[in-house]
JSON list of C-alpha atoms in Angstrom, two decimals:
[
{"chain": "A", "resi": 1, "resn": "UNK", "atom": "CA", "xyz": [-65.65, 67.60, 116.84]},
{"chain": "A", "resi": 2, "resn": "UNK", "atom": "CA", "xyz": [-65.98, 71.35, 116.35]},
{"chain": "A", "resi": 3, "resn": "UNK", "atom": "CA", "xyz": [-68.15, 72.76, 113.58]},
{"chain": "A", "resi": 4, "resn": "UNK", "atom": "CA", "xyz": [-66.34, 75.96, 112.73]},
{"chain": "A", "resi": 5, "resn": "UNK", "atom": "CA", "xyz": [-67.20, 78.02, 109.64]},
{"chain": "A", "resi": 6, "resn": "UNK", "atom": "CA", "xyz": [-63.88, 76.90, 108.09]},
{"chain": "A", "resi": 7, "resn": "UNK", "atom": "CA", "xyz": [-64.84, 73.22, 108.48]},
{"chain": "A", "resi": 8, "resn": "UNK", "atom": "CA", "xyz": [-68.23, 73.84, 106.86]},
{"chain": "A", "resi": 9, "resn": "UNK", "atom": "CA", "xyz": [-66.58, 75.72, 104.03]},
{"chain": "A", "resi": 10, "resn": "UNK", "atom": "CA", "xyz": [-64.02, 72.95, 103.58]},
{"chain": "A", "resi": 11, "resn": "UNK", "atom": "CA", "xyz": [-66.81, 70.37, 103.48]},
{"chain": "A", "resi": 12, "resn": "UNK", "atom": "CA", "xyz": [-68.67, 72.48, 100.91]},
{"chain": "A", "resi": 13, "resn": "UNK", "atom": "CA", "xyz": [-65.56, 72.87, 98.74]},
{"chain": "A", "resi": 14, "resn": "UNK", "atom": "CA", "xyz": [-64.84, 69.14, 98.97]},
{"chain": "A", "resi": 15, "resn": "UNK", "atom": "CA", "xyz": [-68.44, 68.30, 98.04]},
{"chain": "A", "resi": 16, "resn": "UNK", "atom": "CA", "xyz": [-68.36, 70.68, 95.08]},
{"chain": "A", "resi": 17, "resn": "UNK", "atom": "CA", "xyz": [-64.96, 69.34, 94.12]},
{"chain": "A", "resi": 18, "resn": "UNK", "atom": "CA", "xyz": [-66.09, 65.73, 94.29]},
{"chain": "A", "resi": 19, "resn": "UNK", "atom": "CA", "xyz": [-69.10, 66.35, 92.08]},
{"chain": "A", "resi": 20, "resn": "UNK", "atom": "CA", "xyz": [-67.19, 68.59, 89.67]},
{"chain": "A", "resi": 21, "resn": "UNK", "atom": "CA", "xyz": [-64.19, 66.26, 89.48]},
{"chain": "A", "resi": 22, "resn": "UNK", "atom": "CA", "xyz": [-66.03, 63.92, 87.18]},
{"chain": "A", "resi": 23, "resn": "UNK", "atom": "CA", "xyz": [-66.98, 66.71, 84.78]},
{"chain": "A", "resi": 24, "resn": "UNK", "atom": "CA", "xyz": [-63.95, 69.02, 84.98]},
{"chain": "A", "resi": 25, "resn": "UNK", "atom": "CA", "xyz": [-61.41, 70.52, 87.35]},
{"chain": "A", "resi": 26, "resn": "UNK", "atom": "CA", "xyz": [-62.76, 72.89, 89.98]},
{"chain": "A", "resi": 27, "resn": "UNK", "atom": "CA", "xyz": [-61.64, 76.51, 89.43]},
{"chain": "A", "resi": 28, "resn": "UNK", "atom": "CA", "xyz": [-61.21, 78.44, 92.69]},
{"chain": "A", "resi": 29, "resn": "UNK", "atom": "CA", "xyz": [-59.93, 81.96, 93.23]},
{"chain": "A", "resi": 30, "resn": "UNK", "atom": "CA", "xyz": [-59.01, 83.97, 96.29]},
{"chain": "A", "resi": 31, "resn": "UNK", "atom": "CA", "xyz": [-59.03, 87.76, 96.73]},
{"chain": "A", "resi": 32, "resn": "UNK", "atom": "CA", "xyz": [-57.27, 89.51, 99.61]},
{"chain": "A", "resi": 33, "resn": "UNK", "atom": "CA", "xyz": [-59.78, 92.27, 100.33]},
{"chain": "A", "resi": 34, "resn": "UNK", "atom": "CA", "xyz": [-57.46, 94.16, 102.67]},
{"chain": "A", "resi": 35, "resn": "UNK", "atom": "CA", "xyz": [-54.81, 94.32, 99.98]},
{"chain": "A", "resi": 36, "resn": "UNK", "atom": "CA", "xyz": [-57.36, 95.60, 97.45]},
{"chain": "A", "resi": 37, "resn": "UNK", "atom": "CA", "xyz": [-58.38, 98.35, 99.90]},
{"chain": "A", "resi": 38, "resn": "UNK", "atom": "CA", "xyz": [-54.74, 99.22, 100.52]},
{"chain": "A", "resi": 39, "resn": "UNK", "atom": "CA", "xyz": [-53.15, 98.99, 97.05]},
{"chain": "A", "resi": 40, "resn": "UNK", "atom": "CA", "xyz": [-55.76, 99.81, 94.41]},
{"chain": "A", "resi": 41, "resn": "UNK", "atom": "CA", "xyz": [-55.84, 103.26, 92.83]},
{"chain": "A", "resi": 42, "resn": "UNK", "atom": "CA", "xyz": [-59.48, 103.89, 93.82]},
{"chain": "A", "resi": 43, "resn": "UNK", "atom": "CA", "xyz": [-58.57, 103.11, 97.45]},
{"chain": "A", "resi": 44, "resn": "UNK", "atom": "CA", "xyz": [-55.53, 105.39, 97.32]},
{"chain": "A", "resi": 45, "resn": "UNK", "atom": "CA", "xyz": [-57.65, 108.13, 95.73]},
{"chain": "A", "resi": 46, "resn": "UNK", "atom": "CA", "xyz": [-60.23, 107.75, 98.50]},
{"chain": "A", "resi": 47, "resn": "UNK", "atom": "CA", "xyz": [-57.48, 108.05, 101.13]},
{"chain": "A", "resi": 48, "resn": "UNK", "atom": "CA", "xyz": [-56.08, 111.17, 99.48]},
{"chain": "A", "resi": 49, "resn": "UNK", "atom": "CA", "xyz": [-59.58, 112.65, 99.27]},
{"chain": "A", "resi": 50, "resn": "UNK", "atom": "CA", "xyz": [-60.13, 112.05, 102.99]},
{"chain": "A", "resi": 51, "resn": "UNK", "atom": "CA", "xyz": [-56.76, 113.54, 103.90]},
{"chain": "A", "resi": 52, "resn": "UNK", "atom": "CA", "xyz": [-57.53, 116.67, 101.88]},
{"chain": "A", "resi": 53, "resn": "UNK", "atom": "CA", "xyz": [-61.05, 116.90, 103.29]},
{"chain": "A", "resi": 54, "resn": "UNK", "atom": "CA", "xyz": [-59.94, 116.66, 106.93]},
{"chain": "A", "resi": 55, "resn": "UNK", "atom": "CA", "xyz": [-56.54, 118.39, 106.79]},
{"chain": "A", "resi": 56, "resn": "UNK", "atom": "CA", "xyz": [-57.86, 121.82, 107.82]},
{"chain": "A", "resi": 57, "resn": "UNK", "atom": "CA", "xyz": [-59.77, 120.46, 110.82]},
{"chain": "A", "resi": 58, "resn": "UNK", "atom": "CA", "xyz": [-56.80, 118.34, 111.92]},
{"chain": "A", "resi": 59, "resn": "UNK", "atom": "CA", "xyz": [-54.49, 121.36, 111.68]},
{"chain": "A", "resi": 60, "resn": "UNK", "atom": "CA", "xyz": [-56.93, 123.51, 113.67]},
{"chain": "A", "resi": 61, "resn": "UNK", "atom": "CA", "xyz": [-57.25, 120.80, 116.32]},
{"chain": "A", "resi": 62, "resn": "UNK", "atom": "CA", "xyz": [-53.46, 120.44, 116.57]},
{"chain": "A", "resi": 63, "resn": "UNK", "atom": "CA", "xyz": [-53.10, 124.23, 116.91]},
{"chain": "A", "resi": 64, "resn": "UNK", "atom": "CA", "xyz": [-55.75, 124.24, 119.63]},
{"chain": "A", "resi": 65, "resn": "UNK", "atom": "CA", "xyz": [-53.95, 121.41, 121.43]},
{"chain": "A", "resi": 66, "resn": "UNK", "atom": "CA", "xyz": [-50.65, 123.29, 121.26]},
{"chain": "A", "resi": 67, "resn": "UNK", "atom": "CA", "xyz": [-52.36, 126.40, 122.63]},
{"chain": "A", "resi": 68, "resn": "UNK", "atom": "CA", "xyz": [-53.76, 124.36, 125.52]},
{"chain": "A", "resi": 69, "resn": "UNK", "atom": "CA", "xyz": [-50.33, 122.92, 126.31]},
{"chain": "A", "resi": 70, "resn": "UNK", "atom": "CA", "xyz": [-48.86, 126.43, 126.36]},
{"chain": "A", "resi": 71, "resn": "UNK", "atom": "CA", "xyz": [-51.62, 127.66, 128.65]},
{"chain": "A", "resi": 72, "resn": "UNK", "atom": "CA", "xyz": [-51.14, 124.69, 131.01]},
{"chain": "A", "resi": 73, "resn": "UNK", "atom": "CA", "xyz": [-47.37, 125.30, 131.13]},
{"chain": "A", "resi": 74, "resn": "UNK", "atom": "CA", "xyz": [-47.89, 129.01, 131.76]},
{"chain": "A", "resi": 75, "resn": "UNK", "atom": "CA", "xyz": [-50.38, 128.29, 134.53]},
{"chain": "A", "resi": 76, "resn": "UNK", "atom": "CA", "xyz": [-47.97, 125.83, 136.15]},
{"chain": "A", "resi": 77, "resn": "UNK", "atom": "CA", "xyz": [-45.12, 128.36, 135.93]},
{"chain": "A", "resi": 78, "resn": "UNK", "atom": "CA", "xyz": [-47.22, 131.31, 137.18]},
{"chain": "A", "resi": 79, "resn": "UNK", "atom": "CA", "xyz": [-49.18, 129.35, 139.79]},
{"chain": "A", "resi": 80, "resn": "UNK", "atom": "CA", "xyz": [-46.93, 130.09, 142.79]},
{"chain": "A", "resi": 81, "resn": "UNK", "atom": "CA", "xyz": [-47.25, 133.83, 142.16]},
{"chain": "A", "resi": 82, "resn": "UNK", "atom": "CA", "xyz": [-51.01, 133.94, 141.59]},
{"chain": "A", "resi": 83, "resn": "UNK", "atom": "CA", "xyz": [-53.68, 134.69, 144.13]},
{"chain": "A", "resi": 84, "resn": "UNK", "atom": "CA", "xyz": [-55.82, 131.65, 144.99]},
{"chain": "A", "resi": 85, "resn": "UNK", "atom": "CA", "xyz": [-58.90, 133.09, 143.24]},
{"chain": "A", "resi": 86, "resn": "UNK", "atom": "CA", "xyz": [-56.92, 133.85, 140.04]},
{"chain": "A", "resi": 87, "resn": "UNK", "atom": "CA", "xyz": [-55.31, 130.39, 140.04]},
{"chain": "A", "resi": 88, "resn": "UNK", "atom": "CA", "xyz": [-58.74, 128.73, 140.49]},
{"chain": "A", "resi": 89, "resn": "UNK", "atom": "CA", "xyz": [-60.25, 130.85, 137.69]},
{"chain": "A", "resi": 90, "resn": "UNK", "atom": "CA", "xyz": [-57.44, 129.95, 135.27]},
{"chain": "A", "resi": 91, "resn": "UNK", "atom": "CA", "xyz": [-57.65, 126.26, 136.20]},
{"chain": "A", "resi": 92, "resn": "UNK", "atom": "CA", "xyz": [-61.39, 126.33, 135.52]},
{"chain": "A", "resi": 93, "resn": "UNK", "atom": "CA", "xyz": [-60.86, 128.04, 132.14]},
{"chain": "A", "resi": 94, "resn": "UNK", "atom": "CA", "xyz": [-58.16, 125.54, 131.22]},
{"chain": "A", "resi": 95, "resn": "UNK", "atom": "CA", "xyz": [-60.41, 122.61, 132.20]},
{"chain": "A", "resi": 96, "resn": "UNK", "atom": "CA", "xyz": [-63.24, 124.04, 130.05]},
{"chain": "A", "resi": 97, "resn": "UNK", "atom": "CA", "xyz": [-60.92, 124.44, 127.09]},
{"chain": "A", "resi": 98, "resn": "UNK", "atom": "CA", "xyz": [-59.60, 120.89, 127.55]},
{"chain": "A", "resi": 99, "resn": "UNK", "atom": "CA", "xyz": [-63.19, 119.59, 127.49]},
{"chain": "A", "resi": 100, "resn": "UNK", "atom": "CA", "xyz": [-63.80, 121.60, 124.32]},
{"chain": "A", "resi": 101, "resn": "UNK", "atom": "CA", "xyz": [-60.63, 120.15, 122.80]},
{"chain": "A", "resi": 102, "resn": "UNK", "atom": "CA", "xyz": [-61.75, 116.58, 123.62]},
{"chain": "A", "resi": 103, "resn": "UNK", "atom": "CA", "xyz": [-65.22, 117.27, 122.19]},
{"chain": "A", "resi": 104, "resn": "UNK", "atom": "CA", "xyz": [-63.74, 118.59, 118.94]},
{"chain": "A", "resi": 105, "resn": "UNK", "atom": "CA", "xyz": [-61.34, 115.64, 118.76]},
{"chain": "A", "resi": 106, "resn": "UNK", "atom": "CA", "xyz": [-64.20, 113.14, 119.21]},
{"chain": "A", "resi": 107, "resn": "UNK", "atom": "CA", "xyz": [-66.28, 114.90, 116.56]},
{"chain": "A", "resi": 108, "resn": "UNK", "atom": "CA", "xyz": [-63.36, 114.88, 114.14]},
{"chain": "A", "resi": 109, "resn": "UNK", "atom": "CA", "xyz": [-62.75, 111.17, 114.70]},
{"chain": "A", "resi": 110, "resn": "UNK", "atom": "CA", "xyz": [-66.45, 110.34, 114.30]},
{"chain": "A", "resi": 111, "resn": "UNK", "atom": "CA", "xyz": [-66.73, 112.38, 111.10]},
{"chain": "A", "resi": 112, "resn": "UNK", "atom": "CA", "xyz": [-63.52, 110.89, 109.73]},
{"chain": "A", "resi": 113, "resn": "UNK", "atom": "CA", "xyz": [-64.65, 107.33, 110.50]},
{"chain": "A", "resi": 114, "resn": "UNK", "atom": "CA", "xyz": [-68.04, 107.93, 108.88]},
{"chain": "A", "resi": 115, "resn": "UNK", "atom": "CA", "xyz": [-66.47, 109.37, 105.72]},
{"chain": "A", "resi": 116, "resn": "UNK", "atom": "CA", "xyz": [-63.85, 106.62, 105.64]},
{"chain": "A", "resi": 117, "resn": "UNK", "atom": "CA", "xyz": [-66.60, 103.99, 105.80]},
{"chain": "A", "resi": 118, "resn": "UNK", "atom": "CA", "xyz": [-68.46, 105.75, 102.97]},
{"chain": "A", "resi": 119, "resn": "UNK", "atom": "CA", "xyz": [-65.36, 105.91, 100.75]},
{"chain": "A", "resi": 120, "resn": "UNK", "atom": "CA", "xyz": [-64.29, 102.33, 101.49]},
{"chain": "A", "resi": 121, "resn": "UNK", "atom": "CA", "xyz": [-67.83, 101.18, 100.77]},
{"chain": "A", "resi": 122, "resn": "UNK", "atom": "CA", "xyz": [-67.56, 102.67, 97.27]},
{"chain": "A", "resi": 123, "resn": "UNK", "atom": "CA", "xyz": [-64.24, 100.93, 96.68]},
{"chain": "A", "resi": 124, "resn": "UNK", "atom": "CA", "xyz": [-65.61, 97.64, 98.04]},
{"chain": "A", "resi": 125, "resn": "UNK", "atom": "CA", "xyz": [-68.63, 97.91, 95.78]},
{"chain": "A", "resi": 126, "resn": "UNK", "atom": "CA", "xyz": [-66.43, 98.53, 92.73]},
{"chain": "A", "resi": 127, "resn": "UNK", "atom": "CA", "xyz": [-64.18, 95.62, 93.73]},
{"chain": "A", "resi": 128, "resn": "UNK", "atom": "CA", "xyz": [-67.20, 93.33, 94.06]},
{"chain": "A", "resi": 129, "resn": "UNK", "atom": "CA", "xyz": [-68.29, 94.22, 90.52]},
{"chain": "A", "resi": 130, "resn": "UNK", "atom": "CA", "xyz": [-64.79, 93.49, 89.21]},
{"chain": "A", "resi": 131, "resn": "UNK", "atom": "CA", "xyz": [-64.67, 90.17, 91.09]},
{"chain": "A", "resi": 132, "resn": "UNK", "atom": "CA", "xyz": [-68.06, 89.21, 89.65]},
{"chain": "A", "resi": 133, "resn": "UNK", "atom": "CA", "xyz": [-66.86, 90.06, 86.13]},
{"chain": "A", "resi": 134, "resn": "UNK", "atom": "CA", "xyz": [-63.73, 87.95, 86.60]},
{"chain": "A", "resi": 135, "resn": "UNK", "atom": "CA", "xyz": [-65.86, 85.15, 88.05]},
{"chain": "A", "resi": 136, "resn": "UNK", "atom": "CA", "xyz": [-68.15, 85.14, 85.01]},
{"chain": "A", "resi": 137, "resn": "UNK", "atom": "CA", "xyz": [-65.61, 85.85, 82.27]},
{"chain": "A", "resi": 138, "resn": "UNK", "atom": "CA", "xyz": [-63.04, 83.32, 83.46]},
{"chain": "A", "resi": 139, "resn": "UNK", "atom": "CA", "xyz": [-65.64, 80.76, 84.53]},
{"chain": "A", "resi": 140, "resn": "UNK", "atom": "CA", "xyz": [-64.67, 80.35, 88.18]},
{"chain": "A", "resi": 141, "resn": "UNK", "atom": "CA", "xyz": [-66.60, 77.89, 90.30]},
{"chain": "A", "resi": 142, "resn": "UNK", "atom": "CA", "xyz": [-65.80, 79.69, 93.53]},
{"chain": "A", "resi": 143, "resn": "UNK", "atom": "CA", "xyz": [-64.06, 82.92, 94.58]},
{"chain": "A", "resi": 144, "resn": "UNK", "atom": "CA", "xyz": [-63.34, 83.43, 98.27]},
{"chain": "A", "resi": 145, "resn": "UNK", "atom": "CA", "xyz": [-62.33, 86.55, 100.15]},
{"chain": "A", "resi": 146, "resn": "UNK", "atom": "CA", "xyz": [-61.67, 85.33, 103.67]},
{"chain": "A", "resi": 147, "resn": "UNK", "atom": "CA", "xyz": [-59.57, 82.23, 104.06]},
{"chain": "A", "resi": 148, "resn": "UNK", "atom": "CA", "xyz": [-57.00, 80.92, 106.49]},
{"chain": "A", "resi": 149, "resn": "UNK", "atom": "CA", "xyz": [-54.46, 80.01, 103.81]},
{"chain": "A", "resi": 150, "resn": "UNK", "atom": "CA", "xyz": [-54.37, 80.44, 100.05]},
{"chain": "A", "resi": 151, "resn": "UNK", "atom": "CA", "xyz": [-51.60, 79.57, 97.66]},
{"chain": "A", "resi": 152, "resn": "UNK", "atom": "CA", "xyz": [-50.38, 81.86, 94.89]},
{"chain": "A", "resi": 153, "resn": "UNK", "atom": "CA", "xyz": [-52.00, 79.65, 92.26]},
{"chain": "A", "resi": 154, "resn": "UNK", "atom": "CA", "xyz": [-55.51, 80.66, 93.40]},
{"chain": "A", "resi": 155, "resn": "UNK", "atom": "CA", "xyz": [-54.71, 84.25, 94.48]},
{"chain": "A", "resi": 156, "resn": "UNK", "atom": "CA", "xyz": [-56.33, 86.60, 91.97]},
{"chain": "A", "resi": 157, "resn": "UNK", "atom": "CA", "xyz": [-55.88, 89.75, 94.09]},
{"chain": "A", "resi": 158, "resn": "UNK", "atom": "CA", "xyz": [-53.46, 91.39, 91.65]},
{"chain": "A", "resi": 159, "resn": "UNK", "atom": "CA", "xyz": [-55.86, 90.72, 88.78]},
{"chain": "A", "resi": 160, "resn": "UNK", "atom": "CA", "xyz": [-58.65, 92.46, 90.75]},
{"chain": "A", "resi": 161, "resn": "UNK", "atom": "CA", "xyz": [-56.39, 95.41, 91.64]},
{"chain": "A", "resi": 162, "resn": "UNK", "atom": "CA", "xyz": [-55.26, 95.77, 88.01]},
{"chain": "A", "resi": 163, "resn": "UNK", "atom": "CA", "xyz": [-58.89, 95.71, 86.81]},
{"chain": "A", "resi": 164, "resn": "UNK", "atom": "CA", "xyz": [-59.88, 98.33, 89.40]},
{"chain": "A", "resi": 165, "resn": "UNK", "atom": "CA", "xyz": [-56.90, 100.49, 88.42]},
{"chain": "A", "resi": 166, "resn": "UNK", "atom": "CA", "xyz": [-57.96, 100.23, 84.77]},
{"chain": "A", "resi": 167, "resn": "UNK", "atom": "CA", "xyz": [-61.47, 101.36, 85.73]},
{"chain": "A", "resi": 168, "resn": "UNK", "atom": "CA", "xyz": [-63.18, 98.18, 84.57]}
]
């Protein structure tokens, strides 16, 4: 018999349910965290902020990439007519510029990922506060975020998104 995290969680829920069944019905909720990070207004605002913040660098990188493609095409077209030393010099320059392009692209991706993590962390933190409020106000026994299956009866994702959108 395998002891997966889901089996332990199921055993925990069943144990809680068995002990709570005598007193009252167990109240369980489920929140789809990915949906919260995709659909809530704070998440959309964070995405728009990142797009605005990185638009200039992305445009510059795309322009640089287009320039490199043009230079590579020109070199390929002119290559048969160039002296060996000139062709070698241009190939070296093109290779250096391609390395520079790759370096800039890596830096942009690293910076974007870091900022994305920072922004998503803020949204996740706000969502956690909202979930805790719902948990306390509506007297949930258990709210889960990662599950294999959850029915619509226990899915409180929309409630969390609505609360986030309202700034609660």
